[in-house]
mmCIF file of C-alpha atoms in Angstrom:
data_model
loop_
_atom_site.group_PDB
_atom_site.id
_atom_site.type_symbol
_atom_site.label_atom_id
_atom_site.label_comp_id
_atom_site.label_asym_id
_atom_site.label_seq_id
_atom_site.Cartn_x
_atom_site.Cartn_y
_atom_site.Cartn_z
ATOM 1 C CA UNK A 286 7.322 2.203 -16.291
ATOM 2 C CA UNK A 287 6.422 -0.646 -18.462
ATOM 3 C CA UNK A 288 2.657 -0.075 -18.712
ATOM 4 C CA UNK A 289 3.127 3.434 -20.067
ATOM 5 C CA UNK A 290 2.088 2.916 -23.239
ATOM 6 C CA UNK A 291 -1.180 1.038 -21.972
ATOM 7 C CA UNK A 292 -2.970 4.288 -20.595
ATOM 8 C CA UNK A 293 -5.890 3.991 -23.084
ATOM 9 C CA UNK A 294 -6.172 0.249 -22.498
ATOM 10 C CA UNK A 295 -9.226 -0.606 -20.522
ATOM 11 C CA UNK A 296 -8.407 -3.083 -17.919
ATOM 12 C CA UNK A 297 -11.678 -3.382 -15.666
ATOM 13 C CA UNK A 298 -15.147 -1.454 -15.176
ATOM 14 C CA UNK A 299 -16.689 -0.740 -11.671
ATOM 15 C CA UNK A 300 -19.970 -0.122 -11.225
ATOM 16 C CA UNK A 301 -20.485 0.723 -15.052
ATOM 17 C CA UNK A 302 -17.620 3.133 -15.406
ATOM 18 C CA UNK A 303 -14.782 2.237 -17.114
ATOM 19 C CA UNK A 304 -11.374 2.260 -15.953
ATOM 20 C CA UNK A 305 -8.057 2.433 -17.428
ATOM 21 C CA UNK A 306 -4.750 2.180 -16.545
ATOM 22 C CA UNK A 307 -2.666 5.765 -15.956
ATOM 23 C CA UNK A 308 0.763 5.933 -14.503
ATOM 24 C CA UNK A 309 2.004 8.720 -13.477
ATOM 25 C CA UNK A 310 3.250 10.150 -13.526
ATOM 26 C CA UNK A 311 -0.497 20.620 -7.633
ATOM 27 C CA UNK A 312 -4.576 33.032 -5.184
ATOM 28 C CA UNK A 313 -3.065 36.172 -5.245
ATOM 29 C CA UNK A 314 -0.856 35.222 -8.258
ATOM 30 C CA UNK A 315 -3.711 33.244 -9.689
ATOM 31 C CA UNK A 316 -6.025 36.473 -9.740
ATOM 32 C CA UNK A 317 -3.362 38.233 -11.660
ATOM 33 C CA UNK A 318 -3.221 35.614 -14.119
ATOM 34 C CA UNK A 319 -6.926 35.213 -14.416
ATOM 35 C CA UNK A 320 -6.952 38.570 -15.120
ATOM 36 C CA UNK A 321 -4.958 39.655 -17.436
ATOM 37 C CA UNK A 322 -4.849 36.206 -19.744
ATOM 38 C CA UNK A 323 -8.264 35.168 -21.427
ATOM 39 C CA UNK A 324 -7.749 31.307 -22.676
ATOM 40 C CA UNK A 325 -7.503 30.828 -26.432
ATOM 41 C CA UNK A 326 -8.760 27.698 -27.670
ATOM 42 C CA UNK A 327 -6.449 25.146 -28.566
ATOM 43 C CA UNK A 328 -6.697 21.459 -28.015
ATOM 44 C CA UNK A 329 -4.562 18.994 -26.994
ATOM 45 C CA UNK A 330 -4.956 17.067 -30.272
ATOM 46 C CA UNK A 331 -4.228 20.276 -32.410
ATOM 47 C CA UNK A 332 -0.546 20.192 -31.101
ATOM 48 C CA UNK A 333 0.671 16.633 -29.643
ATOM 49 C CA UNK A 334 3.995 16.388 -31.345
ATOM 50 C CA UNK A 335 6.906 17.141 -28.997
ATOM 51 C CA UNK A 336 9.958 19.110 -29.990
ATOM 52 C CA UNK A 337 7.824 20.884 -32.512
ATOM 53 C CA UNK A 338 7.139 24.847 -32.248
ATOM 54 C CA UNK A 339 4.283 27.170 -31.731
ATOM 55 C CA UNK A 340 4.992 30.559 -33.429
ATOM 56 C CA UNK A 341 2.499 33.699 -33.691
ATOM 57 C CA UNK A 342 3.559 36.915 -34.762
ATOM 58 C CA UNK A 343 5.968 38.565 -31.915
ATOM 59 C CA UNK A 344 9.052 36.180 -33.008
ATOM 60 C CA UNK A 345 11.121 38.183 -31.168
ATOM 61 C CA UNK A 346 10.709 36.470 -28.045
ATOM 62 C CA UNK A 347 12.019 32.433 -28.095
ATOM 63 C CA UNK A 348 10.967 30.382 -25.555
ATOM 64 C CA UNK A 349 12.411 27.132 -24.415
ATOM 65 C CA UNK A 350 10.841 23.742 -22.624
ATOM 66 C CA UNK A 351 12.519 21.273 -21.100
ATOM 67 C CA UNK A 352 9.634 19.182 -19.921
ATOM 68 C CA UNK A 353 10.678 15.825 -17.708
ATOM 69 C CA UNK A 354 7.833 13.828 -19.115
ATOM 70 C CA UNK A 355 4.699 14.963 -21.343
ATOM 71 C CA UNK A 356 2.559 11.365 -20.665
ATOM 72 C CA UNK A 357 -0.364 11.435 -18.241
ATOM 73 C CA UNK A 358 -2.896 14.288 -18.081
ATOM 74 C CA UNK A 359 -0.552 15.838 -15.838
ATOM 75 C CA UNK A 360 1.790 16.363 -18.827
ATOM 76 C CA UNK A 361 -0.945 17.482 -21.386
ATOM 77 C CA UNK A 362 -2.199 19.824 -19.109
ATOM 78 C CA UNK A 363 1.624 21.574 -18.311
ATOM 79 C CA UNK A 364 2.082 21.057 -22.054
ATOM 80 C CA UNK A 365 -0.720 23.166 -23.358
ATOM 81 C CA UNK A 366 -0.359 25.746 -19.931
ATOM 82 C CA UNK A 367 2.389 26.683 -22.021
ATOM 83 C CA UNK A 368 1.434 26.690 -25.273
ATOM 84 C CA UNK A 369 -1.653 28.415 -24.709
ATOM 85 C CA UNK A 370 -0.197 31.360 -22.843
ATOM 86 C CA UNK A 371 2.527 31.987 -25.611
ATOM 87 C CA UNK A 372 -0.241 31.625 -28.295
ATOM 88 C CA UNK A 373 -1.977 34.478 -26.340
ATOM 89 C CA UNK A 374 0.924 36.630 -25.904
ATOM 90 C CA UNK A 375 3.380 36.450 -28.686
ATOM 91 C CA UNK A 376 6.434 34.562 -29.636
ATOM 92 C CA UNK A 377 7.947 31.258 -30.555
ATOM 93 C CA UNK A 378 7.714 27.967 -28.045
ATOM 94 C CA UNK A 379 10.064 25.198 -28.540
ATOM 95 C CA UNK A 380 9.120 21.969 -26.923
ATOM 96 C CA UNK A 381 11.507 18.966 -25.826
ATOM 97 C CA UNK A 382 10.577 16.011 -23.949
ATOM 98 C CA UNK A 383 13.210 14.195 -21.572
ATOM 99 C CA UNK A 384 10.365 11.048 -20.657
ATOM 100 C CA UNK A 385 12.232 10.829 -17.421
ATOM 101 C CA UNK A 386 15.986 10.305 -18.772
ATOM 102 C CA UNK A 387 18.130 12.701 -16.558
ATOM 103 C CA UNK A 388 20.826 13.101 -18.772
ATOM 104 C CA UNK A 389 18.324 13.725 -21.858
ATOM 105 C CA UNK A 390 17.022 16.323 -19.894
ATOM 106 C CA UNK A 391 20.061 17.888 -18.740
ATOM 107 C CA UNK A 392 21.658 18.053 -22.461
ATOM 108 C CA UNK A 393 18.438 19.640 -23.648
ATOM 109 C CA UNK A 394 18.930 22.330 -21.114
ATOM 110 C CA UNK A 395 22.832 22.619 -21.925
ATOM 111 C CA UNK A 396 21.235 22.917 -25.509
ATOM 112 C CA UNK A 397 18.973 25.488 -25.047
ATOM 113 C CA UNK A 398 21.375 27.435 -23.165
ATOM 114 C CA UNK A 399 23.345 27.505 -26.601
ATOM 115 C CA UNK A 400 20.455 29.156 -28.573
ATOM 116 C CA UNK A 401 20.087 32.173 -26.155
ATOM 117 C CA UNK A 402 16.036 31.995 -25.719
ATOM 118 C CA UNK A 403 14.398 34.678 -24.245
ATOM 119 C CA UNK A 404 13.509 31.946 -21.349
ATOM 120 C CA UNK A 405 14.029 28.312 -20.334
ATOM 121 C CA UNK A 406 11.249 26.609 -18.529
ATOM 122 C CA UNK A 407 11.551 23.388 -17.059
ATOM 123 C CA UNK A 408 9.534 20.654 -15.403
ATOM 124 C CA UNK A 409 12.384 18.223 -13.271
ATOM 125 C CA UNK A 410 10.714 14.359 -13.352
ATOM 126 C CA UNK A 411 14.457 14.335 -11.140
ATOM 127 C CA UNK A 412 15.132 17.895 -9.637
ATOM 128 C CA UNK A 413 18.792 16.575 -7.437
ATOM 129 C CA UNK A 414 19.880 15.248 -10.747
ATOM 130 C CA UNK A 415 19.470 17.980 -13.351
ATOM 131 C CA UNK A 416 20.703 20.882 -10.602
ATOM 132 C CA UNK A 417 24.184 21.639 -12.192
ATOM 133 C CA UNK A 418 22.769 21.752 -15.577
ATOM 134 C CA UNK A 419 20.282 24.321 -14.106
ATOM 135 C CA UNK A 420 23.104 26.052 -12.462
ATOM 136 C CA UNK A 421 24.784 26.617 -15.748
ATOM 137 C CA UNK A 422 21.936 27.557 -17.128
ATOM 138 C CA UNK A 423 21.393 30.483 -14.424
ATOM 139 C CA UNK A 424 24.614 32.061 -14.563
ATOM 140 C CA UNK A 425 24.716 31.982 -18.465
ATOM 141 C CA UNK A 426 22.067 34.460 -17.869
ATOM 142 C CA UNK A 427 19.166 33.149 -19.688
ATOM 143 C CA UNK A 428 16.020 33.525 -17.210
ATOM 144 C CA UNK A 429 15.123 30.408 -15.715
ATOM 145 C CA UNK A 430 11.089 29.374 -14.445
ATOM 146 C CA UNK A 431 10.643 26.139 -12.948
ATOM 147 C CA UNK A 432 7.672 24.094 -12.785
ATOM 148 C CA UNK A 433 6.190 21.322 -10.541
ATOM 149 C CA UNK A 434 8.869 20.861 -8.461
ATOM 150 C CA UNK A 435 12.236 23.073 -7.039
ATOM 151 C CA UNK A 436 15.270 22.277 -8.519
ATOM 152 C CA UNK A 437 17.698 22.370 -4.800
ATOM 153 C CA UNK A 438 20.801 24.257 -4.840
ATOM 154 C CA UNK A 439 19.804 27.197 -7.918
ATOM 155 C CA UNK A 440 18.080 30.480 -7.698
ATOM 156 C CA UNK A 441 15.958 30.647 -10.551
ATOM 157 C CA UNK A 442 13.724 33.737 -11.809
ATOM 158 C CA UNK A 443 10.542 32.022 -10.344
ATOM 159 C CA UNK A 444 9.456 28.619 -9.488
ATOM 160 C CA UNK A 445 5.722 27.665 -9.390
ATOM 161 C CA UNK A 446 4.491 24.353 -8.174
ATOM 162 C CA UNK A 447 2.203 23.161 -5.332
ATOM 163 C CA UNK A 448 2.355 22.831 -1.541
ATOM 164 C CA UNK A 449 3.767 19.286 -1.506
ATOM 165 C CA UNK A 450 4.062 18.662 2.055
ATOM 166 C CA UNK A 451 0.128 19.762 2.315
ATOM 167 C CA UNK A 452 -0.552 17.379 -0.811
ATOM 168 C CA UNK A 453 1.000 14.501 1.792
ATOM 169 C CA UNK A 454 -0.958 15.459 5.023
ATOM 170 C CA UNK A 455 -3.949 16.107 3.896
ATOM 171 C CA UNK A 456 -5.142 12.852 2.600
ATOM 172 C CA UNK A 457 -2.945 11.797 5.594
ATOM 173 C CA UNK A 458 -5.499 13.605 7.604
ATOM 174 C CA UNK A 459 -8.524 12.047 5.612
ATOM 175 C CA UNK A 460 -7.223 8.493 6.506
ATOM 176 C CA UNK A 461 -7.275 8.991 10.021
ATOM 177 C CA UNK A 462 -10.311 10.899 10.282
ATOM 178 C CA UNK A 463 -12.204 7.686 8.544
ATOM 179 C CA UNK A 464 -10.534 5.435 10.851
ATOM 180 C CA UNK A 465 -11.503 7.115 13.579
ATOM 181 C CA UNK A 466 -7.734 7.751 14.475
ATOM 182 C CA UNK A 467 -6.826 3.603 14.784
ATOM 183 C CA UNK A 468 -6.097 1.679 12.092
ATOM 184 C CA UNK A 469 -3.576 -0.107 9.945
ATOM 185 C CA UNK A 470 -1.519 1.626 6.751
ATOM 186 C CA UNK A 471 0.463 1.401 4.152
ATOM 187 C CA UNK A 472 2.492 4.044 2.331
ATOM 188 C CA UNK A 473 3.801 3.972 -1.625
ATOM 189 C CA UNK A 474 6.359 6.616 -1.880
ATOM 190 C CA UNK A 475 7.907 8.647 -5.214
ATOM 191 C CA UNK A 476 11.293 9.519 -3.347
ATOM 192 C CA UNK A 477 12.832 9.937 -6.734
ATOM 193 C CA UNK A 478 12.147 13.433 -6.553
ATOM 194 C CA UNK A 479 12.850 15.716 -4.102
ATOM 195 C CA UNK A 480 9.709 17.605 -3.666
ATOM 196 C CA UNK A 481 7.551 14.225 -4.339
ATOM 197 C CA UNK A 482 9.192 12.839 -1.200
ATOM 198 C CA UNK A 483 8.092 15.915 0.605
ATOM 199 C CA UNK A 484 4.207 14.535 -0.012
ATOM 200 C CA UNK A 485 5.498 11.337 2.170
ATOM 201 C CA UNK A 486 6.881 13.550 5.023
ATOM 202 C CA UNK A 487 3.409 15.453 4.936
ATOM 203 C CA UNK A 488 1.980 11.817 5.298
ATOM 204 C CA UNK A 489 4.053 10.614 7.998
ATOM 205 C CA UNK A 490 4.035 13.914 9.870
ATOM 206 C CA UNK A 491 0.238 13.503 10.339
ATOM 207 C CA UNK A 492 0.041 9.554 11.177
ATOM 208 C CA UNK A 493 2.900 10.302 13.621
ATOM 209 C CA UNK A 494 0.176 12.364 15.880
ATOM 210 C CA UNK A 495 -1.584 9.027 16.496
ATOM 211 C CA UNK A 496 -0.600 6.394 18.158
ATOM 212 C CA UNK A 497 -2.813 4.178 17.492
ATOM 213 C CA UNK A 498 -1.942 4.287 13.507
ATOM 214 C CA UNK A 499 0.262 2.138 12.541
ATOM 215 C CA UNK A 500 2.165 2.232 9.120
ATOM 216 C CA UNK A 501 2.721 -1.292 8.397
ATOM 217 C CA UNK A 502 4.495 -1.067 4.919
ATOM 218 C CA UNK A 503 6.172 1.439 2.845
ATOM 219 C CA UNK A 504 7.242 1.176 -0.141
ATOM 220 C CA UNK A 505 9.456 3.362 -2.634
ATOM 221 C CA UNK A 506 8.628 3.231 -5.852
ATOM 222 C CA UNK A 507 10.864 3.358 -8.437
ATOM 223 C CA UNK A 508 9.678 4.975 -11.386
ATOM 224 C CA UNK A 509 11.106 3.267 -14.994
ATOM 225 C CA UNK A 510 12.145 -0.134 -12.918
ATOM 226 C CA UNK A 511 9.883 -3.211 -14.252
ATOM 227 C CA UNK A 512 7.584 -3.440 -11.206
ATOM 228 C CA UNK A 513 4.416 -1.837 -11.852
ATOM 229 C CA UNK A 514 2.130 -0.151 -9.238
ATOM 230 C CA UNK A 515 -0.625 -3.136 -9.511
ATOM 231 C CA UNK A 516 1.787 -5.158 -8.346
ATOM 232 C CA UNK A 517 3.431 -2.839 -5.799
ATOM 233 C CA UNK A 518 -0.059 -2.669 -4.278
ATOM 234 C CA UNK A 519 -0.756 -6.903 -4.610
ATOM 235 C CA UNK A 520 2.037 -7.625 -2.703
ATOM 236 C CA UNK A 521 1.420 -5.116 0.121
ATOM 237 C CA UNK A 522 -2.285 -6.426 0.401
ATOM 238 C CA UNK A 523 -0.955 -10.009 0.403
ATOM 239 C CA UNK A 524 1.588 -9.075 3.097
ATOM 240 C CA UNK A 525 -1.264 -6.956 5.376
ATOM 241 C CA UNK A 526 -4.207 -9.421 6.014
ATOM 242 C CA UNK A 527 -5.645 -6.406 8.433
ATOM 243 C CA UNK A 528 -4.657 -3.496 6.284
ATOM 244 C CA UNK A 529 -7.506 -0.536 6.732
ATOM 245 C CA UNK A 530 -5.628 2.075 4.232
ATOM 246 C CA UNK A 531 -3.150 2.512 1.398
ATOM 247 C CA UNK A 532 -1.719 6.515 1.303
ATOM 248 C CA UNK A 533 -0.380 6.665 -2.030
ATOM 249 C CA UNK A 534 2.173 9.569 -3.180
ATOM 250 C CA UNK A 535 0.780 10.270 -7.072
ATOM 251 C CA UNK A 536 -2.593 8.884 -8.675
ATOM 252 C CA UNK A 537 -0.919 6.150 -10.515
ATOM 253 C CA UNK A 538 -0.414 4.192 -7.714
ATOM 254 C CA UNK A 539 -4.222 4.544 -6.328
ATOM 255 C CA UNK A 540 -5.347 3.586 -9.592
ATOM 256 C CA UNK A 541 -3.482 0.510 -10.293
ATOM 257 C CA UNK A 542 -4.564 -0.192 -6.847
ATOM 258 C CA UNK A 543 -8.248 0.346 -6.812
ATOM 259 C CA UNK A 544 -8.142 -2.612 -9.146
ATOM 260 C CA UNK A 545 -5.929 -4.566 -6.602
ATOM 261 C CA UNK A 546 -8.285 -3.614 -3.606
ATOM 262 C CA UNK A 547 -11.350 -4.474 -6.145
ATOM 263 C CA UNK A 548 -9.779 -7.852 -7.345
ATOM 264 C CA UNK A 549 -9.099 -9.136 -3.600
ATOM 265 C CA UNK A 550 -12.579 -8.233 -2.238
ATOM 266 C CA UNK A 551 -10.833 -6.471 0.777
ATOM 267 C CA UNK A 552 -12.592 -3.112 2.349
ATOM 268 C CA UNK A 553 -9.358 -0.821 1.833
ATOM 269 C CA UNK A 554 -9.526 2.575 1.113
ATOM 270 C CA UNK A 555 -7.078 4.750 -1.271
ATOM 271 C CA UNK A 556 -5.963 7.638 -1.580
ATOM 272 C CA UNK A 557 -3.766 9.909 -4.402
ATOM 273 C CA UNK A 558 -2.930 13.047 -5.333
ATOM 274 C CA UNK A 559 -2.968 14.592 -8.487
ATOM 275 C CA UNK A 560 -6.314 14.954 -9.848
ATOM 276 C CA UNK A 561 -7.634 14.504 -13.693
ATOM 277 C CA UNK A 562 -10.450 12.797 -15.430
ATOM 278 C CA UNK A 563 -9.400 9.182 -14.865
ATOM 279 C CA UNK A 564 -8.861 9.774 -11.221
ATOM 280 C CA UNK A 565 -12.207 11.195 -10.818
ATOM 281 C CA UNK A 566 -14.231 8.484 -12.884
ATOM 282 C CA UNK A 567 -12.931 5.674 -10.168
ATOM 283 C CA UNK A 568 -13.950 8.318 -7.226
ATOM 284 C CA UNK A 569 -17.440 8.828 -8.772
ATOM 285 C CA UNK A 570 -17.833 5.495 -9.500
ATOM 286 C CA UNK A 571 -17.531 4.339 -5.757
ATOM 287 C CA UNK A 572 -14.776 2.860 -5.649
ATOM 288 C CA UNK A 573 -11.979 2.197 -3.055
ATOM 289 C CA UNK A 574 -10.042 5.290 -4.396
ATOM 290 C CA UNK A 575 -11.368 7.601 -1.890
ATOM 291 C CA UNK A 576 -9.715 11.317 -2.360
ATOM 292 C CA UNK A 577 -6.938 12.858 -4.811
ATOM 293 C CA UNK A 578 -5.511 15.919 -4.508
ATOM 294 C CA UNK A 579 -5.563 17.815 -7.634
ATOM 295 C CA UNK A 580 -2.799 19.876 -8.689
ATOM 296 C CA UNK A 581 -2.892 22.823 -11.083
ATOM 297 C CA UNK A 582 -0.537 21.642 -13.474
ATOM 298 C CA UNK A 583 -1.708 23.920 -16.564
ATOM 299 C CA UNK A 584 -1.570 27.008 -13.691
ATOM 300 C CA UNK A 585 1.794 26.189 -13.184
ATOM 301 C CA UNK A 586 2.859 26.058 -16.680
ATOM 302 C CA UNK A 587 0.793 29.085 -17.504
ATOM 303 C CA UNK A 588 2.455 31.104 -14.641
ATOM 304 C CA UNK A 589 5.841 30.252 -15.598
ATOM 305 C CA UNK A 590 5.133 31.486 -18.999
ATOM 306 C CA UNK A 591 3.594 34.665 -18.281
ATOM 307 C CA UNK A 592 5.704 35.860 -15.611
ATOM 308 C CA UNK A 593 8.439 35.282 -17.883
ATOM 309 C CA UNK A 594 6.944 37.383 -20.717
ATOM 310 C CA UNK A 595 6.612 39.933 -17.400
ATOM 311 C CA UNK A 596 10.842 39.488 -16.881
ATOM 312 C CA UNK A 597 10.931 40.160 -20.646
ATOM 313 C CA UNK A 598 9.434 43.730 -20.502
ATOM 314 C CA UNK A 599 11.681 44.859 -17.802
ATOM 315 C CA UNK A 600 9.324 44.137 -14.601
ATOM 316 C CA UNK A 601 9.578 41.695 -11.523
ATOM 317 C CA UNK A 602 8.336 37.971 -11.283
ATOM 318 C CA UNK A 603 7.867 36.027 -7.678
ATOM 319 C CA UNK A 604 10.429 34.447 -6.485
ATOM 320 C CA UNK A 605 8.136 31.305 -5.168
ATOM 321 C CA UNK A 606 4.092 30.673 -6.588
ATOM 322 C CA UNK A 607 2.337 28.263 -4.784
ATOM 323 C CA UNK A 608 -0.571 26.936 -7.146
ATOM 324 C CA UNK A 609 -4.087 25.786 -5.784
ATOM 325 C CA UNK A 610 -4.891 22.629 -4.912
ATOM 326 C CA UNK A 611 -8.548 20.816 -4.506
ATOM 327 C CA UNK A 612 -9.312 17.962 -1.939
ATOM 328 C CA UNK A 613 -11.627 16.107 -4.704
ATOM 329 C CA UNK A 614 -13.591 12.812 -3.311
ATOM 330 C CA UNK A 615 -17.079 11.559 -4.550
ATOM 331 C CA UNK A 616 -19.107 14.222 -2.918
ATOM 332 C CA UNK A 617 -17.016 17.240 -4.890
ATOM 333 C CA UNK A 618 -18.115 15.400 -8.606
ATOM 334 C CA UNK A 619 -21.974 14.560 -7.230
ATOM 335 C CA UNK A 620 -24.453 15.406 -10.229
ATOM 336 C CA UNK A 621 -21.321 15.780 -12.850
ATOM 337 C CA UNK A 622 -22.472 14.199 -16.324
ATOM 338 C CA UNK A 623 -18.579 14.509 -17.419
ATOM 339 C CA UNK A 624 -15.342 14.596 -15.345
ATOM 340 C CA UNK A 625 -14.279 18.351 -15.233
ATOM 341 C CA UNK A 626 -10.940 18.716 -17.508
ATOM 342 C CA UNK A 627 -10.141 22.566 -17.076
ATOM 343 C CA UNK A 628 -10.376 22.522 -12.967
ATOM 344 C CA UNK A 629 -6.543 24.118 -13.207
ATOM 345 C CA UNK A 630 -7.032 26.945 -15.262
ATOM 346 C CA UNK A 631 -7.647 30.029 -13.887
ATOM 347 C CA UNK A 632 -11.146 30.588 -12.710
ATOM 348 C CA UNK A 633 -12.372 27.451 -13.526
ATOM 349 C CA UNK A 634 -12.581 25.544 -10.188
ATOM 350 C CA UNK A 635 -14.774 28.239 -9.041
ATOM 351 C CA UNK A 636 -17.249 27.077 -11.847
ATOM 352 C CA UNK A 637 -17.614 23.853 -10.405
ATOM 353 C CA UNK A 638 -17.706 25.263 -6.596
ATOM 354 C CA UNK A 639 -14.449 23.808 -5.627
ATOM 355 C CA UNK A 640 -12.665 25.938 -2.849
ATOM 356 C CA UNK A 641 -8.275 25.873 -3.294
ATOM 357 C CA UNK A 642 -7.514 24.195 0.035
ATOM 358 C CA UNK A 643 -3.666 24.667 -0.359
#
């Protein structure tokens, strides 16, 4: 997208906070993880260069990352899940960031299946798209773990990643229940990737139950094209005099357009899913942006990289790991001096009383 390199541009302030523009762009399992891992401490600004390498002693194990995109929190958070779990249990971590270029992404796999690693993980920004290059990659041999999304048409080791149709219905749900079941709404989609669309048929399959919701608009957004999200959500306000709700399919979206909703003076709620500091500084504030969902991106990350130091040493990994997910709105950050940053590691939601609702 064009306003990428604008996150850390501050663009309005409601009700004293102030806001910025983000683009883009989820217990059994987790109890094992939380377990047997104790977080070491490494920061985000300790290790920001991409295709660099983390190495601690136990260099016998290599470890590949094909990461789709490393922007947003969402990709600092999956960026030091795995970092910080092969700092605590031994090897070497090379890093490689596609920034949502398909083919970039599938020559970096093709790449790394060249240098025989002890494991290839991989985040898809485009899981259709990269699937033969993940094919290859299987039947070369090399253990595959997949994060954030399912790559169709591969069996890999182990995939972990959220519920994505749940991400979709239950703000879906929230909509509706605030209407009172009638009401006007618009949908901006991410069909771009296959198990970001499934967030819109969560959406749809909950409006569907009543018939006196009516989706109005939806729009696909394209991620990388020149329209941004601010003005995805302008012209669908413009268009929808009467509009009551805007069901958005990533955070991005419903925070370009809180500032939409704020700058027309309309009384339209948002929602987003996702979670992360900036999202919860516009819910806390008040704002129109009523409820994300946030993902466990670091869990993800983390679980990819310890099961596959589990694969290593001879024992089984999960085929499928579904990662929590917290239904955040204003009343889940009430009396919080600072947005919470570490929700998605193991344990931590717990801290803050959060209950995993998928």
């Amino acid at each position: 997208m064009t306003e990428r390199n604008k996150d850390k541009e501050l663009v309005s302030e409601y009700n004293g906070i102030k806001l910025t523009r983000r683009g883009l762009l989820s217990a059994g399992a987790a109890a094992t993880v939380a377990a047997a891992l104790a977080r070491p401490s490494i920061s985000w600004g300790q290790s920001n260069e991409i295709n660099s390498s983390v190495k601690v002693p136990n260099t016998e194990m290599r470890f590949a990352a094909s990461l789709g995109w490393t922007v947003w929190e969402s990709g600092r958070h999956i960026v030091n899940g795995y970092r910080d779990a092969v700092e605590k249990l031994g090897g070497e971590l090379t890093i490689a960031d596609a920034n949502y270029d398909v083919k970039k992404q599938a020559d970096q796999i093709l790449a790394f299946v060249e240098s025989r690693p002890t494991a290839i993980f991989i985040t898809p920004a485009d899981a259709a798209a990269i699937s033969p290059a993940v094919q290859k990659a299987v039947a070369s041999g090399v253990p595959v773990f997949i994060g954030d999304s399912y790559v169709p048409g591969t069996t890999v080791t182990s995939t972990a990643m959220s519920n994505n149709f749940g991400l979709g219905s239950y703000p879906a749900q929230y909509i509706v229940d605030k209407l009172g079941g009638k009401g006007k709404v618009a949908l901006v989609s991410l069909p771009s990737n296959e198990s970001w669309d499934q967030r819109t048929l969560g959406a749809k399959s909950v409006f569907t139950r009543y018939p006196d919701i009516e989706i109005v608009s939806e729009t696909a957004f394209a991620l990388g094209g020149s329209t941004t999200p601010r003005q995805v959500v302008d012209q669908i306000l413009t268009a929808n005099p009467e509009l009551d709700a805007i069901w958005c399919a990533w955070d991005g979206a419903a925070s370009e357009g809180t500032l939409a909703i704020r700058a027309s003076g309309r009384d339209v709620m948002i929602t987003g899913i996702d979670g992360g500091r900036q999202s919860f500084e516009y819910i806390a504030a008040g704002s129109p942006f009523k409820i994300t969902m946030a993902q466990s991106f670091y869990e993800m990350a983390y679980m990819n990289a310890f099961y596959a130091f589990e694969v290593a040493n001879g024992r089984d990994a999960p085929r499928f790991v579904i990662t929590p997910s917290y239904a955040v709105t204003q009343e889940s950050l009430a009396g919080m001096e600072q947005m919470p940053d570490t929700y998605d590691q193991p344990g931590e939601a717990a801290k803050l009383g959060w209950q995993r609702v998928l």
